[in-house]
Backbone as CSV, one residue per row, in Angstrom:
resi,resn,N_x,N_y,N_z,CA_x,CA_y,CA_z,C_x,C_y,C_z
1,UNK,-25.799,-102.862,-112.623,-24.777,-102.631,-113.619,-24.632,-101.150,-113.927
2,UNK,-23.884,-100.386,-114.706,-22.999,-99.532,-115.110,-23.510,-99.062,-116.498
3,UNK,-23.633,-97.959,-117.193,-24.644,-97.708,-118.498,-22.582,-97.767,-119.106
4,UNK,-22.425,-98.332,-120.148,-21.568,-98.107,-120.280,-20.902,-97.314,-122.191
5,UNK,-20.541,-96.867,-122.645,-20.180,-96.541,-124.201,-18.673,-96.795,-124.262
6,UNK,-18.672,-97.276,-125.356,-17.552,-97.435,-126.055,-16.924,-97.317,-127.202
7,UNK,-16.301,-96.749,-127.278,-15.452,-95.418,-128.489,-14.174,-96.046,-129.248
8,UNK,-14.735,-96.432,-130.476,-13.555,-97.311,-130.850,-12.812,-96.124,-131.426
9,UNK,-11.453,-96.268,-131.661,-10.859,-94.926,-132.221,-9.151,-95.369,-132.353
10,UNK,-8.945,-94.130,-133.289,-7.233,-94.303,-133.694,-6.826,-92.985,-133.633
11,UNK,-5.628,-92.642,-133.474,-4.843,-91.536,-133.740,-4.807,-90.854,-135.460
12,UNK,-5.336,-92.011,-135.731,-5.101,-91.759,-137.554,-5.940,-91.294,-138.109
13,UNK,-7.488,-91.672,-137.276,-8.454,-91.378,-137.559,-8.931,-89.851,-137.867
14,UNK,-9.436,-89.162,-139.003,-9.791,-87.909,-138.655,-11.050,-88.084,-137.992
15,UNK,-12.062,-88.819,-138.555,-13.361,-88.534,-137.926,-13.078,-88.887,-136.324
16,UNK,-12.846,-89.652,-136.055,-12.589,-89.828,-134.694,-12.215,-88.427,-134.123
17,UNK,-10.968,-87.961,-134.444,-10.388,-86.869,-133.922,-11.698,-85.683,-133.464
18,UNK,-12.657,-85.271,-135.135,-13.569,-84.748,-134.866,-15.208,-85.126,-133.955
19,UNK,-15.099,-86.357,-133.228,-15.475,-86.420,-132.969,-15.301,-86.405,-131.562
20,UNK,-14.272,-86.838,-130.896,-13.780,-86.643,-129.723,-13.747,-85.665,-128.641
21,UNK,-13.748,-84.318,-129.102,-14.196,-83.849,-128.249,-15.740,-83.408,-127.867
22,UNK,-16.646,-83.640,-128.727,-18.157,-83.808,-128.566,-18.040,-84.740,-127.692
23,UNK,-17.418,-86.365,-127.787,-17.692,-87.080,-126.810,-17.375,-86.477,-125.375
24,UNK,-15.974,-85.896,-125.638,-15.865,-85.184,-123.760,-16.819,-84.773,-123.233
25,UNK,-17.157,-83.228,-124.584,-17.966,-82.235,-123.545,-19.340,-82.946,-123.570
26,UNK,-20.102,-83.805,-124.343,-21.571,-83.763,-123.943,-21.745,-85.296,-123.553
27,UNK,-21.234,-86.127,-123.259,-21.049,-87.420,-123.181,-20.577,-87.381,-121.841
28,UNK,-19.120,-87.716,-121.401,-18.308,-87.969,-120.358,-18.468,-86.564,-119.338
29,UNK,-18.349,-85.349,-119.567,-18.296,-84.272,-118.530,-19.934,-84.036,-118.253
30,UNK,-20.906,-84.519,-119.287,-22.232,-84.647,-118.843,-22.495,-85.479,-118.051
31,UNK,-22.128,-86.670,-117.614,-22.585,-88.143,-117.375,-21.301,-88.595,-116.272
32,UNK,-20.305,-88.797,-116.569,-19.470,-89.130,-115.519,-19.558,-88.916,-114.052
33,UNK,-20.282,-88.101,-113.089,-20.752,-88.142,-112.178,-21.938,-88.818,-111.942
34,UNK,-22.561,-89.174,-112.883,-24.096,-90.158,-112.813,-23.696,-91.696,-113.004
35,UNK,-22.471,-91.842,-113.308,-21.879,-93.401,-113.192,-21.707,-93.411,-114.464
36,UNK,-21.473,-92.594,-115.590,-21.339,-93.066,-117.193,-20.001,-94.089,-117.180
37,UNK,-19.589,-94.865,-117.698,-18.393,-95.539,-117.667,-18.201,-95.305,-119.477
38,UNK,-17.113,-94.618,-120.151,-16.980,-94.086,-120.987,-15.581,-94.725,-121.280
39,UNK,-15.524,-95.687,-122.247,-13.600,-95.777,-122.844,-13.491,-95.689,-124.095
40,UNK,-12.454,-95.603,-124.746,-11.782,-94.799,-126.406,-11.265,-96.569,-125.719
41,UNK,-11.386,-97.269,-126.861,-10.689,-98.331,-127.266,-9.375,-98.139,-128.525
42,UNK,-8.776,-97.939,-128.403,-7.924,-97.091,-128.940,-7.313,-98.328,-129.994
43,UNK,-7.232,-98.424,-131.739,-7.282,-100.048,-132.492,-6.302,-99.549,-132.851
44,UNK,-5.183,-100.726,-132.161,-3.675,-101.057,-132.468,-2.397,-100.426,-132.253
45,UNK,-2.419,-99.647,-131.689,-1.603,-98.564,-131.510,-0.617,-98.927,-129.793
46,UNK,0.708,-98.494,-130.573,1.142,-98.198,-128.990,0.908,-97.279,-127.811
47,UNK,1.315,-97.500,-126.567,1.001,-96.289,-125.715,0.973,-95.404,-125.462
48,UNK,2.413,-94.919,-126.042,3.297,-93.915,-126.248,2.045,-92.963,-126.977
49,UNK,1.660,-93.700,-128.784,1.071,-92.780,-129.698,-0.247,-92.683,-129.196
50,UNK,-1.146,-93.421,-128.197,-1.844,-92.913,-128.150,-2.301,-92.232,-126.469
51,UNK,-1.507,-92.242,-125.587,-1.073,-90.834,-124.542,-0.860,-89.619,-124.825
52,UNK,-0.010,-89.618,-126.144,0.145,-88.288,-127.152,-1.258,-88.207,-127.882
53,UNK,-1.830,-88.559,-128.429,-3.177,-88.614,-128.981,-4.290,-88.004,-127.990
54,UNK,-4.622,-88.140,-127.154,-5.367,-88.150,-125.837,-4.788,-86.614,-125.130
55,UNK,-3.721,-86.064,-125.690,-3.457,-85.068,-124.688,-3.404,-83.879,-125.604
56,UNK,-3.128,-84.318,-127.208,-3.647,-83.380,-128.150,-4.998,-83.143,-128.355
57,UNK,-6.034,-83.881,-128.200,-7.040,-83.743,-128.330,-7.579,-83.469,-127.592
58,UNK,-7.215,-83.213,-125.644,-7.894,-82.501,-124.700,-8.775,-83.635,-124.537
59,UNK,-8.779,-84.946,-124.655,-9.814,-85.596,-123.210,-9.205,-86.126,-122.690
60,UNK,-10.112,-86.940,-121.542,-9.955,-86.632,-120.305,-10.497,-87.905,-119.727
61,UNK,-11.182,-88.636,-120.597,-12.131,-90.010,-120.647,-10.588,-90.929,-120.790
62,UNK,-10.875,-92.449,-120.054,-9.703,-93.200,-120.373,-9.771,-94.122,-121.783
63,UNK,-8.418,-93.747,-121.920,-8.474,-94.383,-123.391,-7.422,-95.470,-123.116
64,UNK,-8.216,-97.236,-124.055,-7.690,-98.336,-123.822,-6.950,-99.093,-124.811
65,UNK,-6.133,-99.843,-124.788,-5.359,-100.442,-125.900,-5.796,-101.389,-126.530
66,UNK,-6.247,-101.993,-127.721,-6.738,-102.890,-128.454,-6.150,-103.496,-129.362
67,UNK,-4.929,-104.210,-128.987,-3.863,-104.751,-129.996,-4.462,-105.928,-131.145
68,UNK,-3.737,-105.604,-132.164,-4.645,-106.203,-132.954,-6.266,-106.223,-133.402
69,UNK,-6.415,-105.583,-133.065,-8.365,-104.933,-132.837,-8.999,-105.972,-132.743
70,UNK,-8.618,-106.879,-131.593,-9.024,-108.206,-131.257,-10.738,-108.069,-130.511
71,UNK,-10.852,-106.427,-129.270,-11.849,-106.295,-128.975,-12.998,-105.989,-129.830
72,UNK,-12.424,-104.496,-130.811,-13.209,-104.135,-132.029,-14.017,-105.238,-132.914
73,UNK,-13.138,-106.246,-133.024,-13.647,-107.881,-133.667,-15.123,-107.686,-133.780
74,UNK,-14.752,-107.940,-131.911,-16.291,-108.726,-130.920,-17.402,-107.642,-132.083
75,UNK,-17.305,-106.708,-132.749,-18.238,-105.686,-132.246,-18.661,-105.123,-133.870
76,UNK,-17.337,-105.403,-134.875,-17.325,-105.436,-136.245,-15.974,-106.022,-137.149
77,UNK,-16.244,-105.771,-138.255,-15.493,-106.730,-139.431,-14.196,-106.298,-138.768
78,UNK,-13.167,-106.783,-138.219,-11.620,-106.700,-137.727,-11.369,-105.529,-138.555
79,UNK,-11.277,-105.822,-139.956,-11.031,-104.548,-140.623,-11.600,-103.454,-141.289
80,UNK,-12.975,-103.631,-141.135,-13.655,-101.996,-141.153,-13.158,-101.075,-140.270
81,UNK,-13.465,-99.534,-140.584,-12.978,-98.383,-140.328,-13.250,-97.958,-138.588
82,UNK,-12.953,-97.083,-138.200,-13.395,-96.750,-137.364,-13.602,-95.328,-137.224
83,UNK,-14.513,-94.575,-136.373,-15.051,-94.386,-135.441,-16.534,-94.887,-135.379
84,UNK,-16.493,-95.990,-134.337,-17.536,-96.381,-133.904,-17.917,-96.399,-132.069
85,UNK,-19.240,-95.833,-132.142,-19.686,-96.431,-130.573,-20.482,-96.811,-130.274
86,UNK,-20.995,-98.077,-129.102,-21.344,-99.132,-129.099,-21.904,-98.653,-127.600
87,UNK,-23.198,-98.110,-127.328,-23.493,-97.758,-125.992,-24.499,-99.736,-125.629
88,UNK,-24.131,-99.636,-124.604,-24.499,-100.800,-123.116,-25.441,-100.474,-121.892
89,UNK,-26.527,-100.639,-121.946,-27.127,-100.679,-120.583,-26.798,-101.399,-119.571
90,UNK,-27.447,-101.024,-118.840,-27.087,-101.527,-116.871,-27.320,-103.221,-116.811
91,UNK,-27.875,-103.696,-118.326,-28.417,-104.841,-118.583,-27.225,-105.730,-119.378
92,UNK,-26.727,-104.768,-119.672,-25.393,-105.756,-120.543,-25.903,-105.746,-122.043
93,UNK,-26.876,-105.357,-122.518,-27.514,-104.925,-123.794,-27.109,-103.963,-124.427
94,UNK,-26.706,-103.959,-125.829,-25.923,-103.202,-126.737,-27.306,-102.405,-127.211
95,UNK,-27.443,-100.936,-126.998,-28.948,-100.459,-127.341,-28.545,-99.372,-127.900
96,UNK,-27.601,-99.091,-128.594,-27.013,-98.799,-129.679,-25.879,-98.160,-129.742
97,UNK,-25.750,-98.052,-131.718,-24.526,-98.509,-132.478,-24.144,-96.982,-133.261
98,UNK,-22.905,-96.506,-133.210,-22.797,-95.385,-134.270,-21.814,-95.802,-134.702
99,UNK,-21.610,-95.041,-136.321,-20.716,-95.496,-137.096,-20.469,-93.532,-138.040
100,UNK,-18.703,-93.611,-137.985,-18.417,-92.536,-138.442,-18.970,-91.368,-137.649
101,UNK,-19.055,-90.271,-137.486,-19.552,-89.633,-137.287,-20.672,-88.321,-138.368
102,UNK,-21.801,-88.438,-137.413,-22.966,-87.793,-138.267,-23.719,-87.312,-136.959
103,UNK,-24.179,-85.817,-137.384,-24.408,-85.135,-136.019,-25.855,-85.628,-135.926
104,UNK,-26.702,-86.337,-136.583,-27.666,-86.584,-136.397,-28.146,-87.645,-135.649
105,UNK,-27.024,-88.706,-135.877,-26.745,-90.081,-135.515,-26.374,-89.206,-133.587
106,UNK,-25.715,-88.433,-133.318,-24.862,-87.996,-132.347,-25.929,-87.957,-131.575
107,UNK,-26.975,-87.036,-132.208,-28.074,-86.357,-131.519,-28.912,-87.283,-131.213
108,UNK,-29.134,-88.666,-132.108,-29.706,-89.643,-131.371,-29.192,-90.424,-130.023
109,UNK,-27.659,-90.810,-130.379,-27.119,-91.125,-129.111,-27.392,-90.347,-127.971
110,UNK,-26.817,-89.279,-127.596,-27.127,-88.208,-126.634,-28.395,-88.611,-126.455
111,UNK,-29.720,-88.553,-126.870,-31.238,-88.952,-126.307,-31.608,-90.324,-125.612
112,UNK,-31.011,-91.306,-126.671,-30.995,-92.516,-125.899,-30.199,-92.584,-124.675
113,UNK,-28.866,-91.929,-124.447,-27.999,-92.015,-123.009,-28.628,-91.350,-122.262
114,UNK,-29.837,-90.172,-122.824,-30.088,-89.557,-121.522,-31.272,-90.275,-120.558
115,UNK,-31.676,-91.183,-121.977,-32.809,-91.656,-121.203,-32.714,-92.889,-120.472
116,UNK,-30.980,-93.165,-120.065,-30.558,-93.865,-119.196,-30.136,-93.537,-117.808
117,UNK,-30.604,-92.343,-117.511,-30.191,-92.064,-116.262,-31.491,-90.662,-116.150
């Protein structure tokens, strides 16, 4: 299997916004040649707003559509906030969870992903 993270996120979002490009540079441009599989689940939004979203913010990672935040569901309350990410081992195991952004929380992620490859 595939180590995989997943980036729930909105255009509306500020924290997201500020968090987004940390995910590029130390996440996806770190890892994407080692097999990282990295997506912005992008909650509710059309294509249009969030292609424009994605090209203001300079990444580069694919970002996916989540109508109705039907996927987000699987993962928390339909209508709690977002920015959340939800990293996956090669096992299919959710081995962890961030919520909002907090550089400390960040700095844990980053350690646990590294110690996936």
């Amino acid at each position: 299997g595939k180590v995989v993270l997943l980036q729930f996120t909105a255009s509306w979002c500020g924290v997201c916004r500020k968090e987004m490009p940390y995910l590029e540079k130390d996440v996806w441009q770190a890892y994407r040649d080692k097999g990282l599989l990295l997506y912005g689940v992008d909650r509710d939004e059309p294509v249009e707003v969030v292609k424009k979203f994605a090209k203001d913010i300079k990444v580069s990672y694919p970002l996916a559509l989540d109508p109705g935040a039907e996927i987000f569901a699987r993962f928390a309350h339909k209508n709690a906030g977002v920015t959340r990410n939800v990293l996956i081992d090669r096992e299919g195991k959710i081995i962890f969870l961030t919520r909002l952004f907090d550089e400390k929380e960040f700095a844990a992620l980053l350690s646990i992903l590294a110690k996936q490859f």
